[in-house]
PDB file of C-alpha atoms in Angstrom:
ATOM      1  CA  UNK A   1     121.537 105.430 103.150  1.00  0.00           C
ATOM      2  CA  UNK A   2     124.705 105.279 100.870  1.00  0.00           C
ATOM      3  CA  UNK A   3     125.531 101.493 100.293  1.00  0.00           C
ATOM      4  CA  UNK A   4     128.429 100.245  98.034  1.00  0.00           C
ATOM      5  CA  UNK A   5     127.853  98.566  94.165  1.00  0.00           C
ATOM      6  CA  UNK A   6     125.579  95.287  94.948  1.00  0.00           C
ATOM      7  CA  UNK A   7     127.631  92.856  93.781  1.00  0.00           C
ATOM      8  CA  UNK A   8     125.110  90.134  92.856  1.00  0.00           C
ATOM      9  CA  UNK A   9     124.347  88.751  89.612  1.00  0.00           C
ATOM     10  CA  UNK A  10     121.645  90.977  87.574  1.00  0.00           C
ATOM     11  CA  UNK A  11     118.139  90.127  87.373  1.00  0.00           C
ATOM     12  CA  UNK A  12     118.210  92.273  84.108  1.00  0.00           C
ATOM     13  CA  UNK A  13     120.118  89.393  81.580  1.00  0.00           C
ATOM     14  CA  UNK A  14     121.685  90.419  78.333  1.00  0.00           C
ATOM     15  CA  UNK A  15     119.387  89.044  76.513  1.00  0.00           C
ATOM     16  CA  UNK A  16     116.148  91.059  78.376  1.00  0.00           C
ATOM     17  CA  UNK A  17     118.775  94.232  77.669  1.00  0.00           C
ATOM     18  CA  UNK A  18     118.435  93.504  73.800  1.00  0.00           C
ATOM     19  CA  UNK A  19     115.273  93.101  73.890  1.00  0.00           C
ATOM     20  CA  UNK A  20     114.701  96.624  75.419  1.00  0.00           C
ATOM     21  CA  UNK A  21     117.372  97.970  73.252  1.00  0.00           C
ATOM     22  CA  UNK A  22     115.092  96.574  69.742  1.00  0.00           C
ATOM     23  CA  UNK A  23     111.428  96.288  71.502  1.00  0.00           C
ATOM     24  CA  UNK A  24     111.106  99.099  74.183  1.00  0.00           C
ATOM     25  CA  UNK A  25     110.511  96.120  76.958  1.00  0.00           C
ATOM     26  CA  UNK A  26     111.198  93.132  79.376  1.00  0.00           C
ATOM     27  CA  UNK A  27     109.583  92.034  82.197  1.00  0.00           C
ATOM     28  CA  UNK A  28     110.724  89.711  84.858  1.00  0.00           C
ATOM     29  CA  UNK A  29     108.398  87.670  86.764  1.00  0.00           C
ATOM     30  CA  UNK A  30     107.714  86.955  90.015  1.00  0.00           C
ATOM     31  CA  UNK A  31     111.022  88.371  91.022  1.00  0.00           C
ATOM     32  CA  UNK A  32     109.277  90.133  94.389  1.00  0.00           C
ATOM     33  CA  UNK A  33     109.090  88.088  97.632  1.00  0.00           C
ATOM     34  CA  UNK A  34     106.607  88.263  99.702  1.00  0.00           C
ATOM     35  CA  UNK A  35     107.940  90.444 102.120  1.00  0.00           C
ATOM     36  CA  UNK A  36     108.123  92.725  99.076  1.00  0.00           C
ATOM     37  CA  UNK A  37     104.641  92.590  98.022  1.00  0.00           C
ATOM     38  CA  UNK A  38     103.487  93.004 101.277  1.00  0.00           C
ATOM     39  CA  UNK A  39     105.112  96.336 101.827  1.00  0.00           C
ATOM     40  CA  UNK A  40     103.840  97.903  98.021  1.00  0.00           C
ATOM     41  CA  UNK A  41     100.814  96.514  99.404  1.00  0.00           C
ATOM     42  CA  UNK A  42     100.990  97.867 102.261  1.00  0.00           C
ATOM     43  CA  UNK A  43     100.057 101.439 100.849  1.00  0.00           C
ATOM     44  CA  UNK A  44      97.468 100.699  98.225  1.00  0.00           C
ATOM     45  CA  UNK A  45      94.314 101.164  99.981  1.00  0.00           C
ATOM     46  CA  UNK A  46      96.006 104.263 101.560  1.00  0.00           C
ATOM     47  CA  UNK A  47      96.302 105.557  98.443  1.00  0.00           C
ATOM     48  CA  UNK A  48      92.699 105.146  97.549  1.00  0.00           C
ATOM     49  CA  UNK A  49      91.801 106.976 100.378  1.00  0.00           C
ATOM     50  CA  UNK A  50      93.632 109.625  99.728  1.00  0.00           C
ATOM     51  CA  UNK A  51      92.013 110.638  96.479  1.00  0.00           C
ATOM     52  CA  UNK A  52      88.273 109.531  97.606  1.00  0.00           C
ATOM     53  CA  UNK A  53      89.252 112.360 100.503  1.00  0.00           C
ATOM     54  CA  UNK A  54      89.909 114.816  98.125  1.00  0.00           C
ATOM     55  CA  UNK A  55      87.000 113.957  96.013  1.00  0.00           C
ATOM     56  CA  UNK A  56      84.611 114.342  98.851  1.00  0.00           C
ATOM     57  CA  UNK A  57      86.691 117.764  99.629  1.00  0.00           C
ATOM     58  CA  UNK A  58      85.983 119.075  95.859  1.00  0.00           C
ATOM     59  CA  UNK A  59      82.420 117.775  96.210  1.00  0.00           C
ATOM     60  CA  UNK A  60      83.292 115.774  92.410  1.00  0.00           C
ATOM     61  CA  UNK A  61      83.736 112.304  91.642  1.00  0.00           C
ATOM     62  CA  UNK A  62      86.582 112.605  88.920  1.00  0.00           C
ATOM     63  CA  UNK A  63      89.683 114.686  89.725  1.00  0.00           C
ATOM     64  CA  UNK A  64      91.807 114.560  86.448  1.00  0.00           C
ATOM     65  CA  UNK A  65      92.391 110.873  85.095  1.00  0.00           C
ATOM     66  CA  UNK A  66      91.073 108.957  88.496  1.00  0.00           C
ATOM     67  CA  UNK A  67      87.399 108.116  88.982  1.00  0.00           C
ATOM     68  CA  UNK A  68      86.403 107.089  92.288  1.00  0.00           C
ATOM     69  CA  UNK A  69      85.392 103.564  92.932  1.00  0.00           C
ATOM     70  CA  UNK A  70      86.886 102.558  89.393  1.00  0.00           C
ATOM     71  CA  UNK A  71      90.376 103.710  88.650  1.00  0.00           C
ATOM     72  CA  UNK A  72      93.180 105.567  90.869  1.00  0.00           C
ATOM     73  CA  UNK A  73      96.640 107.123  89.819  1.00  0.00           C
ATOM     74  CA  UNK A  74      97.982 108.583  93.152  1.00  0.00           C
ATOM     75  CA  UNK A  75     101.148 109.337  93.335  1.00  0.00           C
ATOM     76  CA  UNK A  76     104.369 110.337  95.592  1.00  0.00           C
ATOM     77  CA  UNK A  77     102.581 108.139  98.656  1.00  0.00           C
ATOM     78  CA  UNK A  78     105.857 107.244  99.265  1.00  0.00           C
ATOM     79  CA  UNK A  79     106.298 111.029 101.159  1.00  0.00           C
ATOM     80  CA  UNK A  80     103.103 109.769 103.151  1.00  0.00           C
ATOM     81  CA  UNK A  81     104.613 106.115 103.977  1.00  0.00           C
ATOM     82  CA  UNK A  82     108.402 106.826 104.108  1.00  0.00           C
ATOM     83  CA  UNK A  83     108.451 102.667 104.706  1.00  0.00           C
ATOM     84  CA  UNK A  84     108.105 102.674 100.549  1.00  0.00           C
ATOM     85  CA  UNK A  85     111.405 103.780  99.865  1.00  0.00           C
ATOM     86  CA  UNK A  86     113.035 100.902 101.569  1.00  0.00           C
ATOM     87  CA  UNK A  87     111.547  99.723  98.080  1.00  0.00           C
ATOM     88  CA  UNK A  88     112.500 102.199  95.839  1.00  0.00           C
ATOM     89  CA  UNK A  89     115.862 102.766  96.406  1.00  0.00           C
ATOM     90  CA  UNK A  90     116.477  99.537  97.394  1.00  0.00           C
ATOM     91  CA  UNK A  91     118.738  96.480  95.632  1.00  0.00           C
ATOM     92  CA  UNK A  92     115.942  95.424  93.360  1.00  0.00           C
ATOM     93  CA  UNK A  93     115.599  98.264  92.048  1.00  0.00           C
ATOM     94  CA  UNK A  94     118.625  99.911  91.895  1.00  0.00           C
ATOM     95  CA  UNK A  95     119.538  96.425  89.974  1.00  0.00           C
ATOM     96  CA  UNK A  96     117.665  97.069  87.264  1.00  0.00           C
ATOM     97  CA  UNK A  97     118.117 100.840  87.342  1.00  0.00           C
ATOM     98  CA  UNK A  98     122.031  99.944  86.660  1.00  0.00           C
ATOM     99  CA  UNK A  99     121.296  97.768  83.795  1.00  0.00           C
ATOM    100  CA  UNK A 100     118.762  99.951  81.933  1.00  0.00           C
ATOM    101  CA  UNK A 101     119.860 103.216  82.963  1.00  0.00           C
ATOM    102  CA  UNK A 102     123.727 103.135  84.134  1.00  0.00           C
ATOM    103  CA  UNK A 103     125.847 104.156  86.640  1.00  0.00           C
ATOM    104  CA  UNK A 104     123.549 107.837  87.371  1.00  0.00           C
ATOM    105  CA  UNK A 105     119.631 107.591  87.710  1.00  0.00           C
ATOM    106  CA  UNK A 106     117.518 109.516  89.522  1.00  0.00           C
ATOM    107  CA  UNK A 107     113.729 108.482  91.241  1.00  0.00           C
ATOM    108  CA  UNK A 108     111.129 110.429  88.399  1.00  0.00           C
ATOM    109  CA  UNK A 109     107.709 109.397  89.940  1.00  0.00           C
ATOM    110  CA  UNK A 110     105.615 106.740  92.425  1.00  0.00           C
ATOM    111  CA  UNK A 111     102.630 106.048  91.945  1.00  0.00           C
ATOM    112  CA  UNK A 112      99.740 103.316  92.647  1.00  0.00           C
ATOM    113  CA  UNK A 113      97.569 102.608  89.316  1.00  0.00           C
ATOM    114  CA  UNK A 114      94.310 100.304  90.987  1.00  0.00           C
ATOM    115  CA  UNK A 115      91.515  99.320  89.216  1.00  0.00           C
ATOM    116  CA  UNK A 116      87.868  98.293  90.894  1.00  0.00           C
ATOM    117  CA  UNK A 117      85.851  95.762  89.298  1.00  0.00           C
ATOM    118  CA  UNK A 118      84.026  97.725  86.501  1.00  0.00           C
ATOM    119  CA  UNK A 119      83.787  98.012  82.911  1.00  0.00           C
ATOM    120  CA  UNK A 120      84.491 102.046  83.011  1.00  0.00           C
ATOM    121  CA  UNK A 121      88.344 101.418  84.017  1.00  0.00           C
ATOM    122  CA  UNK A 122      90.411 101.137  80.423  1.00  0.00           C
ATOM    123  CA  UNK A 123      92.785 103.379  80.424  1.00  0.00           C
ATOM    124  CA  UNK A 124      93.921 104.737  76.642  1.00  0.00           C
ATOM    125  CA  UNK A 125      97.008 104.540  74.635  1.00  0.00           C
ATOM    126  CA  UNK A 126      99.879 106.622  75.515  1.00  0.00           C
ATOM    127  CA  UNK A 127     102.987 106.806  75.887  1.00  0.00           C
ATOM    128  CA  UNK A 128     104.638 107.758  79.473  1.00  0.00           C
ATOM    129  CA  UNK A 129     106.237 110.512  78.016  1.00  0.00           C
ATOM    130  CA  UNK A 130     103.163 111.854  76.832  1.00  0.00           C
ATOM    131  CA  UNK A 131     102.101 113.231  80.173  1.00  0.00           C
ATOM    132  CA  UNK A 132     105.010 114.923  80.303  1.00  0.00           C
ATOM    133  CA  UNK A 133     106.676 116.866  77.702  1.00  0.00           C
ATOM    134  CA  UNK A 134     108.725 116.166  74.194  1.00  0.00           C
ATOM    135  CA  UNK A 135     112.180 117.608  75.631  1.00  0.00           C
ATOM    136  CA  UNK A 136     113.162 114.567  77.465  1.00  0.00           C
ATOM    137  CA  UNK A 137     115.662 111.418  77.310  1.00  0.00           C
ATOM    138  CA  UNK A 138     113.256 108.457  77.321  1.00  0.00           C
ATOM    139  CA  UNK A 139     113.169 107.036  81.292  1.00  0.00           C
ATOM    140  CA  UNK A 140     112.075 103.926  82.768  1.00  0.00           C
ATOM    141  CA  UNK A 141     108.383 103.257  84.045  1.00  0.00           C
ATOM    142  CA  UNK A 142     108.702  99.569  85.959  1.00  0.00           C
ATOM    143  CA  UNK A 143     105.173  97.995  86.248  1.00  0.00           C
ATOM    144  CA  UNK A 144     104.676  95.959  89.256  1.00  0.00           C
ATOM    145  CA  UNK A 145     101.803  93.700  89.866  1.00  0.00           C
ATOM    146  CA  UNK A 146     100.847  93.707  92.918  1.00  0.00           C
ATOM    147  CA  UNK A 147      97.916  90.835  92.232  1.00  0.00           C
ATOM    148  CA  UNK A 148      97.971  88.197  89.406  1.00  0.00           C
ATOM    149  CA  UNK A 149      97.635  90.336  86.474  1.00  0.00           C
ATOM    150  CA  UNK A 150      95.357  89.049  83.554  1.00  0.00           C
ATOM    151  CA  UNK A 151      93.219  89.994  80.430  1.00  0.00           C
ATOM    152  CA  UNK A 152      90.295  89.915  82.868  1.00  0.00           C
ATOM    153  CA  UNK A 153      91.379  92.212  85.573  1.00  0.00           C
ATOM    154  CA  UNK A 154      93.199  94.790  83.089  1.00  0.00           C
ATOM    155  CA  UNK A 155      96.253  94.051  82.026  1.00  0.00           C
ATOM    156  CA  UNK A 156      98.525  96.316  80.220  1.00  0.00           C
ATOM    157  CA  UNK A 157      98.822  96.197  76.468  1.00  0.00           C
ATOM    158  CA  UNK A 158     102.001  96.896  74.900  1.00  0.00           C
ATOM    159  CA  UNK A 159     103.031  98.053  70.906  1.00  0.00           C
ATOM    160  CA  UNK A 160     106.346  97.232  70.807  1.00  0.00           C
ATOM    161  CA  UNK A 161     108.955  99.340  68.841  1.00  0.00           C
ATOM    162  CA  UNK A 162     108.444  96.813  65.506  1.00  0.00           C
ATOM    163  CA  UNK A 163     104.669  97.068  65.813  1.00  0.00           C
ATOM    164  CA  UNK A 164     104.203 100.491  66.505  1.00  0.00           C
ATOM    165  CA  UNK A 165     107.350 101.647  64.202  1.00  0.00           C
ATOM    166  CA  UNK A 166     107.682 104.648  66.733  1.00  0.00           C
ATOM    167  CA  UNK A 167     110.987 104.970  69.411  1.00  0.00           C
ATOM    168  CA  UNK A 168     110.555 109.063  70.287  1.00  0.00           C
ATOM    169  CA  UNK A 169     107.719 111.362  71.744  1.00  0.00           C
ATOM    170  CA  UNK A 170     104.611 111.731  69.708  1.00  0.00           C
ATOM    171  CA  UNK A 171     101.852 114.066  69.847  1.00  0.00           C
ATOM    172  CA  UNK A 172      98.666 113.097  72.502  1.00  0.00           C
ATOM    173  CA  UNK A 173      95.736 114.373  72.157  1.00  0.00           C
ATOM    174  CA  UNK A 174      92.960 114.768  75.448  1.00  0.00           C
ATOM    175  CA  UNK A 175      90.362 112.604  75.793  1.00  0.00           C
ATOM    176  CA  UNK A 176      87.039 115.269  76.721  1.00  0.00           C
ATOM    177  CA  UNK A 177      85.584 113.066  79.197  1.00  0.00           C
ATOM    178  CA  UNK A 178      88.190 110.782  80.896  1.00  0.00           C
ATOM    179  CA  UNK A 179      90.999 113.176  80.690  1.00  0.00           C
ATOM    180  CA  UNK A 180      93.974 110.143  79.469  1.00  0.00           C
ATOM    181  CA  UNK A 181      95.842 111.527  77.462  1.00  0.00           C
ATOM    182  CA  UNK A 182      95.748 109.473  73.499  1.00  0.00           C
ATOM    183  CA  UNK A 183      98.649 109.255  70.925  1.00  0.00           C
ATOM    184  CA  UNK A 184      97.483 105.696  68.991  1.00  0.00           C
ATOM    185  CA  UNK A 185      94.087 105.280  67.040  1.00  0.00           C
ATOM    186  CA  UNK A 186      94.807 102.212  65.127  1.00  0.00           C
ATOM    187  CA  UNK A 187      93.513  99.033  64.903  1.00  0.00           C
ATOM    188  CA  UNK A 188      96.468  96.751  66.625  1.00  0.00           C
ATOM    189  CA  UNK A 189      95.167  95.332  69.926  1.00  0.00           C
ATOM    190  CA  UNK A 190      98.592  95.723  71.157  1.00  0.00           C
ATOM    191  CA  UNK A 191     100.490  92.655  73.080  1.00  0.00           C
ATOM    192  CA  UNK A 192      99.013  91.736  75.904  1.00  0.00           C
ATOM    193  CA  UNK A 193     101.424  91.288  79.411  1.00  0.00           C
ATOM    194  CA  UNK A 194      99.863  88.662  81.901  1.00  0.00           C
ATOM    195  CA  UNK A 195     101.900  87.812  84.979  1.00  0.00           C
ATOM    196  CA  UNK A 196     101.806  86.468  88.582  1.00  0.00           C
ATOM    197  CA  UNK A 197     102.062  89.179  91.288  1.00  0.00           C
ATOM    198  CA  UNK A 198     105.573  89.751  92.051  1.00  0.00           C
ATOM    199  CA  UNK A 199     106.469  90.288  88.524  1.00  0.00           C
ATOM    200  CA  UNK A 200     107.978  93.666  87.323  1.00  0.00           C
ATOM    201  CA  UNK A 201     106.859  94.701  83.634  1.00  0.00           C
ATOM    202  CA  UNK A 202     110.137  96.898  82.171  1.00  0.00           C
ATOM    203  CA  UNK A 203     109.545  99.602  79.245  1.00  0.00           C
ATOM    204  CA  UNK A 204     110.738 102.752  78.006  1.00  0.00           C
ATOM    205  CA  UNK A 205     108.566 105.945  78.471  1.00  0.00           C
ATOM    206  CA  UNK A 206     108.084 106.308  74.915  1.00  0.00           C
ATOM    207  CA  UNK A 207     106.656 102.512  74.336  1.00  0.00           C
ATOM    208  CA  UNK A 208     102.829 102.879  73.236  1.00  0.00           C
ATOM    209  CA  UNK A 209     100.294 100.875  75.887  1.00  0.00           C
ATOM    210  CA  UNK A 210      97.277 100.888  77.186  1.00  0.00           C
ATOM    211  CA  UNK A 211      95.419  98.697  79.939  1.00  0.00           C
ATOM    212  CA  UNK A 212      91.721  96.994  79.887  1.00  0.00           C
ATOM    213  CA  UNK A 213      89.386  97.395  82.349  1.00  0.00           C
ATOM    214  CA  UNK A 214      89.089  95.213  85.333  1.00  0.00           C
ATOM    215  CA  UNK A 215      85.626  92.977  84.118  1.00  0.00           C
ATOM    216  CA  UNK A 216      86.362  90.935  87.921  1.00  0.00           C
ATOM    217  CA  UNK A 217      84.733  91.538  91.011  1.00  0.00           C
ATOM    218  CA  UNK A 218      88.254  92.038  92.587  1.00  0.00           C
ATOM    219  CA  UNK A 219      90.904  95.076  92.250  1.00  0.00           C
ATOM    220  CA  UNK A 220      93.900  94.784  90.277  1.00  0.00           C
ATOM    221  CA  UNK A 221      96.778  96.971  92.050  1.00  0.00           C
ATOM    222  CA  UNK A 222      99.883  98.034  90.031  1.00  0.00           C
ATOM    223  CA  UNK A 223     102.766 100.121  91.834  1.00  0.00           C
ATOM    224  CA  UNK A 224     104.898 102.524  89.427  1.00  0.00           C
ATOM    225  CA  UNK A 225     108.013 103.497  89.663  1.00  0.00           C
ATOM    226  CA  UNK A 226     109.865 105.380  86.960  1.00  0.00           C
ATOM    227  CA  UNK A 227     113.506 106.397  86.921  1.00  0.00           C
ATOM    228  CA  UNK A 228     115.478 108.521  84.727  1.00  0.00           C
ATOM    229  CA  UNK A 229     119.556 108.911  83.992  1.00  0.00           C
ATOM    230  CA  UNK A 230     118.880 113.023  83.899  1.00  0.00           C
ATOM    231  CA  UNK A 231     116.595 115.451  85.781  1.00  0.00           C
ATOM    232  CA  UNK A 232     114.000 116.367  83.576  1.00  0.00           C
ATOM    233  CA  UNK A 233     113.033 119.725  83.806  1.00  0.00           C
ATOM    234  CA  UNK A 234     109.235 121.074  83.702  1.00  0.00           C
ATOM    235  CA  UNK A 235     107.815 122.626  80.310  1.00  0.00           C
ATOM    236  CA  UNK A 236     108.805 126.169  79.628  1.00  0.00           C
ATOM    237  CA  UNK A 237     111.094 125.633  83.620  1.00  0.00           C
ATOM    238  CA  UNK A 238     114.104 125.078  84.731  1.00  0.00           C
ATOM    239  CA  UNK A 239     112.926 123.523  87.957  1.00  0.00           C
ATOM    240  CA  UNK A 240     112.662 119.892  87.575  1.00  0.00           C
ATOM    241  CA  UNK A 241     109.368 117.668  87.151  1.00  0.00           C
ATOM    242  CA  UNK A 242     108.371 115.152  89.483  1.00  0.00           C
ATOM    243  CA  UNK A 243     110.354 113.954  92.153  1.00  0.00           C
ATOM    244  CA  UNK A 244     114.268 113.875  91.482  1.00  0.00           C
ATOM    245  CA  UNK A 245     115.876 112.247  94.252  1.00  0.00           C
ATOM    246  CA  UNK A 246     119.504 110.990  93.295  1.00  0.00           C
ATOM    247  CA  UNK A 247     119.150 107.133  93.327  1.00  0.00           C
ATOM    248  CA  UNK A 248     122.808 106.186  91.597  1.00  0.00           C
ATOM    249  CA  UNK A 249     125.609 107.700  92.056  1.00  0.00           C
ATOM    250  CA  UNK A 250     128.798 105.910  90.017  1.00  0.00           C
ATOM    251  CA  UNK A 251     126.816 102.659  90.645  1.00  0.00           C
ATOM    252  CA  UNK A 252     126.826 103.518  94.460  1.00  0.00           C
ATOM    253  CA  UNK A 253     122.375 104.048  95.720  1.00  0.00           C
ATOM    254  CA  UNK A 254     123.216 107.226  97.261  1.00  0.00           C
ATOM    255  CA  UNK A 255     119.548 108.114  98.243  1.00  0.00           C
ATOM    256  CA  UNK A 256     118.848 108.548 102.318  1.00  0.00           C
TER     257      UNK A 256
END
């Protein structure tokens, strides 16, 4: 679908812009209608599945950074449920894609991040970048809560650029027995982000967070989507990592 310039106003103010620009963040809540949050929903418990079926097909109950029944990162369900990219390459995003990114961005990675109700679901700090590689422009990772989001249920915690004093790739370091990948050992709790579903949490991939664990007896679901101005190539390849569809093109969504 190739679709002129929206011409509404931004979401993204200039103010959020500076703040990104000095802190590494924004977020903008409850900017998703319902219709919205019903179609990100609409996939989460298909994702789950997805991962307890491969689980059951390895005969293990962790596979990499996901353990089943507490915590699950599966991602690119939007090639199982095409009905997701009405989403991601749609106004709301490509509105704040223009105003972080520019006139060129392309789709990086998708990805539903749920959490059960149980105390083994923290996740460590990192940066986004650090499950990548350090030869990269920082891209975009936008947050979206897909329930209310609070200290209870895990929310993320964020070390802005003035508490963290870092703005570039740093070194991680494996965890041995939950796999997350660690770059921050410190004593700073970190800023904690509480919003109502809808909302759409806005940082750089080199901003430091982490997330609690979900102490409720509900999940907390979180869709991903991260967007980059270049194609960012795989370590040691010159074929590209993660997805790469063209989203922008001269301001224009050019995805089909």
């Amino acid at each position: 679908m190739t679709t002129t310039t929206d011409t509404r106003a931004s979401l993204v103010t200039p103010e959020m812009l500076e703040q990104y620009r000095t802190e590494g963040y924004f977020v903008l809540p409850g900017v998703l209608g319902e219709e919205e949050l019903e179609l990100l929903r609409s996939g989460a418990q298909f994702s789950i599945d997805k991962l307890d079926a491969a689980m059951d097909e390895a005969g293990v109950d962790r596979i990499g950074i996901n353990a089943r029944g507490k915590r699950y990162f599966s991602n690119f369900i939007y090639h199982d449920r095409p009905e997701l990219r009405r989403f991601l390459f749609g106004d709301t995003m490509a509105d704040i894609c223009r105003a972080v990114l520019g006139d060129s961005a392309y789709l990086f990675w998708e990805q539903y991040v749920i959490k059960a109700g149980d105390p083994d679901t923290s996740f460590a700090w990192h940066q986004d970048s650090g499950y990548v590689h350090e030869d990269h422009e920082p891209y975009l990772t936008c947050w979206i809560a897909l329930d209310d989001v609070t200290e209870e249920n895990g929310s993320v915690y964020l070390l802005p650029y003035s508490r963290s004093g870092i703005r570039s790739y740093i070194k991680h370091v494996a965890d041995p027995v939950t796999n997350d990948q660690v770059c921050y050992f410190g004593s700073d709790p970190g800023m904690p982000v509480t919003a109502p579903a809808g909302s759409i949490v806005c940082f750089s991939s080199v901003v430091i967070h982490r997330s609690g664990a979900n102490t409720t007896d509900r999940m907390r679901r979180v869709y991903l989507a991260q967007y980059s101005s270049e194609v960012i190539p795989a370590k040691g390849s010159t074929e590209p990592q993660g997805s790469f569809e063209r989203f922008l093109d001269g301001g224009e969504v050019v995805a089909e």
